[in-house]
Coordinates of C-alpha atoms and ligand atoms in Angstrom, one line a residue:
X1356 CA -5.9 -10.3 26.3
X1357 CA -5.9 -12.9 28.9
X1358 CA -6.3 -10.4 31.7
X1359 CA -9.1 -8.8 29.8
X1360 CA -10.7 -11.9 29.7
X1361 CA -10.6 -12.5 33.4
X1362 CA -11.7 -9.2 34.4
X1363 CA -14.9 -9.5 32.2
X1364 CA -15.3 -13.3 33.4
X1365 CA -15.0 -12.0 37.0
X1366 CA -17.4 -8.9 36.1
X1367 CA -20.1 -11.0 34.5
X1368 CA -19.4 -13.5 37.7
X1369 CA -20.4 -10.5 40.3
X1370 CA -23.3 -9.8 38.0
X1371 CA -24.9 -13.4 38.1
X1372 CA -24.2 -13.4 41.7
X1373 CA -25.8 -10.4 42.9
X1374 CA -28.3 -11.4 45.7
X1375 CA -31.6 -9.9 45.0
X1376 CA -33.3 -9.5 48.7
X1377 CA -37.0 -9.7 48.7
X1378 CA -38.7 -6.9 50.7
X1379 CA -39.2 -9.0 53.6
X1380 CA -35.2 -9.7 53.7
X1381 CA -34.6 -6.1 53.2
X1382 CA -36.6 -5.2 56.3
X1383 CA -35.1 -7.9 58.4
X1384 CA -31.5 -6.2 57.3
X1385 CA -33.1 -2.7 57.9
X1386 CA -34.0 -3.9 61.6
X1387 CA -30.8 -5.1 62.3
X1388 CA -29.1 -1.9 61.2
X1389 CA -31.6 0.3 63.4
X1390 CA -31.1 -1.7 66.6
X1391 CA -27.4 -2.7 66.3
X1392 CA -25.4 -1.2 69.5
X1393 CA -22.9 1.2 68.7
X1394 CA -22.0 4.9 67.8
X1395 CA -24.4 5.1 64.7
X1396 CA -26.1 8.2 64.2
X1397 CA -29.6 7.6 63.2
X1398 CA -30.0 10.5 60.4
X1399 CA -33.8 11.7 59.2
X1400 CA -33.2 13.4 55.8
X1401 CA -36.2 15.4 54.6
X1402 CA -37.0 16.2 51.3
X1403 CA -40.2 17.8 49.8
X1404 CA -41.7 18.7 46.5
X1405 CA -42.4 22.5 46.2
X1406 CA -46.1 23.0 47.5
X1407 CA -45.4 20.4 50.0
X1408 CA -43.4 22.2 52.6
X1409 CA -43.0 20.4 55.8
X1410 CA -44.0 22.3 59.0
X1411 CA -41.2 23.7 61.1
X1412 CA -40.8 26.6 63.4
X1413 CA -41.4 26.3 67.1
X1414 CA -44.1 24.5 69.4
X1415 CA -44.3 24.0 73.3
X1416 CA -44.3 27.9 73.7
X1417 CA -41.1 28.4 72.0
X1418 CA -39.3 25.9 73.9
X1419 CA -38.7 23.4 71.2
X1420 CA -38.9 23.2 67.5
X1421 CA -41.4 21.2 65.6
X1422 CA -38.8 18.5 64.4
X1423 CA -37.9 17.8 68.3
X1424 CA -41.2 16.1 68.5
X1425 CA -39.6 13.5 65.9
X1426 CA -36.0 13.4 67.2
X1427 CA -37.4 13.1 71.0
X1428 CA -39.3 10.1 70.1
X1429 CA -36.6 8.4 68.3
X1430 CA -34.2 9.0 71.0
X1431 CA -36.7 7.5 73.4
X1432 CA -37.2 4.7 71.1
X1433 CA -33.4 3.9 71.1
X1434 CA -32.6 5.0 74.6
X1435 CA -31.2 1.4 75.8
X1436 CA -28.8 1.3 72.4
X1437 CA -25.1 2.8 73.5
X1438 CA -23.9 5.6 71.6
X1439 CA -27.2 6.2 69.3
X1440 CA -27.4 9.6 68.0
X1441 CA -30.3 11.2 65.9
X1442 CA -30.0 14.0 63.8
X1443 CA -33.3 16.0 62.1
X1444 CA -33.4 19.0 60.1
X1445 CA -35.3 21.8 61.9
X1446 CA -35.4 24.4 59.2
X1447 CA -36.8 24.3 55.6
X1448 CA -33.1 25.7 54.5
X1449 CA -31.8 22.1 56.1
X1450 CA -34.1 20.1 53.8
X1451 CA -33.9 19.2 50.4
X1452 CA -36.5 20.5 47.6
X1453 CA -37.9 18.2 45.0
X1454 CA -39.2 20.1 41.4
X1455 CA -43.0 20.2 41.2
X1456 CA -44.3 16.7 40.0
X1457 CA -47.6 17.9 38.9
X1458 CA -49.3 14.5 40.0
X1459 CA -52.7 14.1 41.7
X1460 CA -52.1 10.7 42.5
X1461 CA -49.1 7.9 42.8
X1462 CA -48.6 4.4 42.1
X1463 CA -46.3 2.1 43.7
X1464 CA -44.0 2.4 41.0
X1465 CA -43.6 6.0 40.7
X1466 CA -43.3 6.5 44.3
X1467 CA -40.2 4.4 44.3
X1468 CA -38.9 6.1 41.1
X1469 CA -38.8 9.2 43.2
X1470 CA -37.3 7.7 46.2
X1471 CA -34.3 5.9 43.8
X1472 CA -33.5 9.2 43.0
X1473 CA -32.8 10.4 46.6
X1474 CA -32.0 8.0 48.6
X1475 CA -28.5 6.4 49.7
X1476 CA -27.9 2.8 51.2
X1477 CA -29.2 2.7 54.9
X1478 CA -25.8 2.1 56.4
X1479 CA -22.8 4.2 55.3
X1480 CA -19.7 4.8 57.2
X1481 CA -21.3 3.9 60.6
X1482 CA -24.2 6.4 60.1
X1483 CA -28.0 5.3 59.3
X1484 CA -29.6 7.1 56.6
X1485 CA -33.4 7.2 56.5
X1486 CA -35.4 9.8 54.2
X1487 CA -38.7 11.4 54.7
X1488 CA -40.3 12.6 51.3
X1489 CA -43.1 14.9 51.4
X1490 CA -45.2 14.9 48.3
X1491 CA -48.7 16.7 47.0
X1492 CA -51.4 14.3 45.8
X1493 CA -52.6 11.0 47.2
X1494 CA -51.4 7.4 46.7
X1495 CA -53.6 5.6 44.3
X1496 CA -56.2 8.4 44.7
X1497 CA -56.9 7.5 48.3
X1498 CA -57.8 10.6 50.5
X1499 CA -57.5 8.1 53.7
X1500 CA -53.3 7.5 53.4
X1501 CA -51.8 10.1 55.1
X1502 CA -48.4 8.4 55.2
X1503 CA -46.6 5.4 53.7
X1504 CA -43.8 3.0 54.3
X1505 CA -42.8 0.4 51.8
X1506 CA -41.7 -2.8 53.5
X1507 CA -37.7 -3.4 53.1
X1508 CA -37.0 0.4 52.3
X1509 CA -35.2 3.1 54.4
X1510 CA -37.5 5.9 53.2
X1511 CA -41.4 6.7 54.1
X1512 CA -43.5 9.1 52.4
X1513 CA -45.9 11.7 53.7
X1514 CA -48.8 13.0 51.5
X1515 CA -49.0 16.6 52.5
X1516 CA -52.6 17.4 50.9
X1517 CA -53.8 14.7 53.1
X1518 CA -52.2 16.0 56.3
X1519 CA -54.0 19.5 55.4
X1520 CA -57.1 17.9 54.8
X1521 CA -57.0 17.0 58.5
X1522 CA -57.4 20.6 59.5
X1523 CA -57.2 21.9 63.1
X1524 CA -54.9 24.7 64.3
X1525 CA -51.4 25.5 63.4
X1526 CA -50.4 23.6 66.3
X1527 CA -52.5 20.7 65.7
X1528 CA -51.3 20.5 61.9
X1529 CA -47.8 20.1 63.3
X1530 CA -48.7 17.5 65.6
X1531 CA -50.8 15.6 63.0
X1532 CA -47.8 15.9 60.5
X1533 CA -44.9 14.6 63.2
X1534 CA -47.2 12.1 64.3
X1535 CA -47.4 10.7 60.7
X1536 CA -43.4 11.0 60.4
X1537 CA -42.8 9.0 63.5
X1538 CA -45.4 6.5 62.8
X1539 CA -43.8 5.7 59.4
X1540 CA -40.3 5.7 61.0
X1541 CA -41.8 3.3 63.6
X1542 CA -42.9 1.1 60.5
X1543 CA -39.2 1.5 59.0
X1544 CA -37.4 0.4 62.0
X1545 CA -39.8 -2.8 62.4
X1546 CA -41.9 -2.2 65.4
X1547 CA -44.9 -4.5 66.3
X1548 CA -43.9 -7.6 64.5
X1549 CA -42.4 -5.7 61.3
X1550 CA -39.3 -7.4 62.2
X1551 CA -39.3 -6.7 66.2
X1552 CA -41.2 -9.0 67.8
X1553 CA -43.2 -7.6 70.8
X1554 CA -42.1 -8.5 74.1
X1555 CA -45.6 -7.9 75.7
X1556 CA -48.9 -9.0 73.9
X1557 CA -49.9 -5.7 72.2
X1558 CA -50.2 -6.2 68.6
X1559 CA -53.5 -5.0 67.3
X1560 CA -54.7 -8.5 65.6
X1561 CA -57.3 -6.4 63.3
X1562 CA -54.4 -3.7 62.3
X1563 CA -51.2 -5.8 62.0
X1564 CA -47.9 -3.9 62.9
X1565 CA -49.7 -1.9 65.2
X1566 CA -50.1 -1.5 68.6
X1567 CA -53.4 -1.9 71.1
X1568 CA -52.3 1.0 73.0
X1569 CA -54.0 4.2 72.2
X1570 CA -51.6 6.4 73.7
X1571 CA -48.4 5.1 71.6
X1572 CA -47.9 6.8 68.2
X1573 CA -48.1 3.0 66.6
X1574 CA -52.1 2.8 67.2
X1575 CA -53.4 2.4 63.8
X1576 CA -55.7 5.3 64.0
X1577 CA -52.7 7.8 63.9
X1578 CA -53.0 6.9 60.3
X1579 CA -56.6 7.8 59.8
X1580 CA -57.2 11.2 58.8
X1581 CA -60.8 11.4 60.2
X1582 CA -59.7 10.0 64.0
X1583 CA -55.9 11.2 64.1
X1584 CA -57.0 14.4 66.0
X1585 CA -59.1 12.8 68.6
X1586 CA -56.4 10.1 69.3
X1587 CA -53.7 12.7 69.8
X1588 CA -55.9 15.4 71.8
X1589 CA -54.1 14.6 74.9
X1590 CA -50.7 14.4 73.5
X1591 CA -51.2 17.8 71.7
X1592 CA -52.7 19.4 75.2
X1593 CA -49.7 18.4 76.9
X1594 CA -47.3 19.3 73.7
X1595 CA -45.5 16.3 74.5
X1596 CA -42.2 15.4 72.2
X1597 CA -41.9 11.5 72.9
X1598 CA -44.6 10.0 71.1
X1599 CA -43.8 6.2 71.3
X1600 CA -45.6 4.3 74.3
X1601 CA -43.4 2.0 76.7
X1602 CA -44.1 -1.2 75.1
X1603 CA -42.5 -0.4 71.7
X1604 CA -39.4 1.0 73.6
X1605 CA -39.3 -2.1 75.6
X1606 CA -39.6 -4.2 72.3
X1607 CA -36.5 -2.4 70.8
X1608 CA -34.7 -2.6 74.1
X1609 CA -35.2 -6.6 74.1
X1610 CA -34.5 -7.3 70.6
Ligands
LIG956 ZN1 -49.2 2.2 60.3

């Protein structure tokens, strides 16, 4: 009886002492995990709603897979972190399907509900887990929001209908989608004053957490469906794999 009482007391205690972090505190924790040196693999797990299938297949005249764009970008970003590896899925069979959600718009709470069923803690047994979740429909009915990261969370959302609304050739579509994935992962790991202080003064004051440099994927117009294709024109022309600019790479290295 006494033991049971002690156990119950301990349980109650641990419940009361549970630390609930604010989104900003969670974001700081995520930045620490992302930038910590060591043999941490940065895993990018992809989930998609039926009908919002991510692009896969080849780019760069068959030399690379579409997802090499995200992989090469994250490897470039973490190039000064010893032992860091990055994994991405290459084909749909390596991504996980979510049943049709039949929603044309999403609220923040509804998005969180979907993500909470999918995600694990960000750091698990020396591995970093991040999630890219593809959905149909729009965020709050806004056809201008192509992707989204909620502060402090280890997942990002990609709105496939908005990606498709940009139009363009199959190659351009792949780049629009991959750029959105890389941009949102950039927010997740804390780039441009979202946890990581810029070394040089390159934050766009009119668009916080974005860079002033147009050749970097963290430029704000990369998130604008009406402007993304013209911003990416040179990168698509050269079929570049790394989308991050030198400034944000240097910010991570000096964090
Ligand atoms: Zn952004």
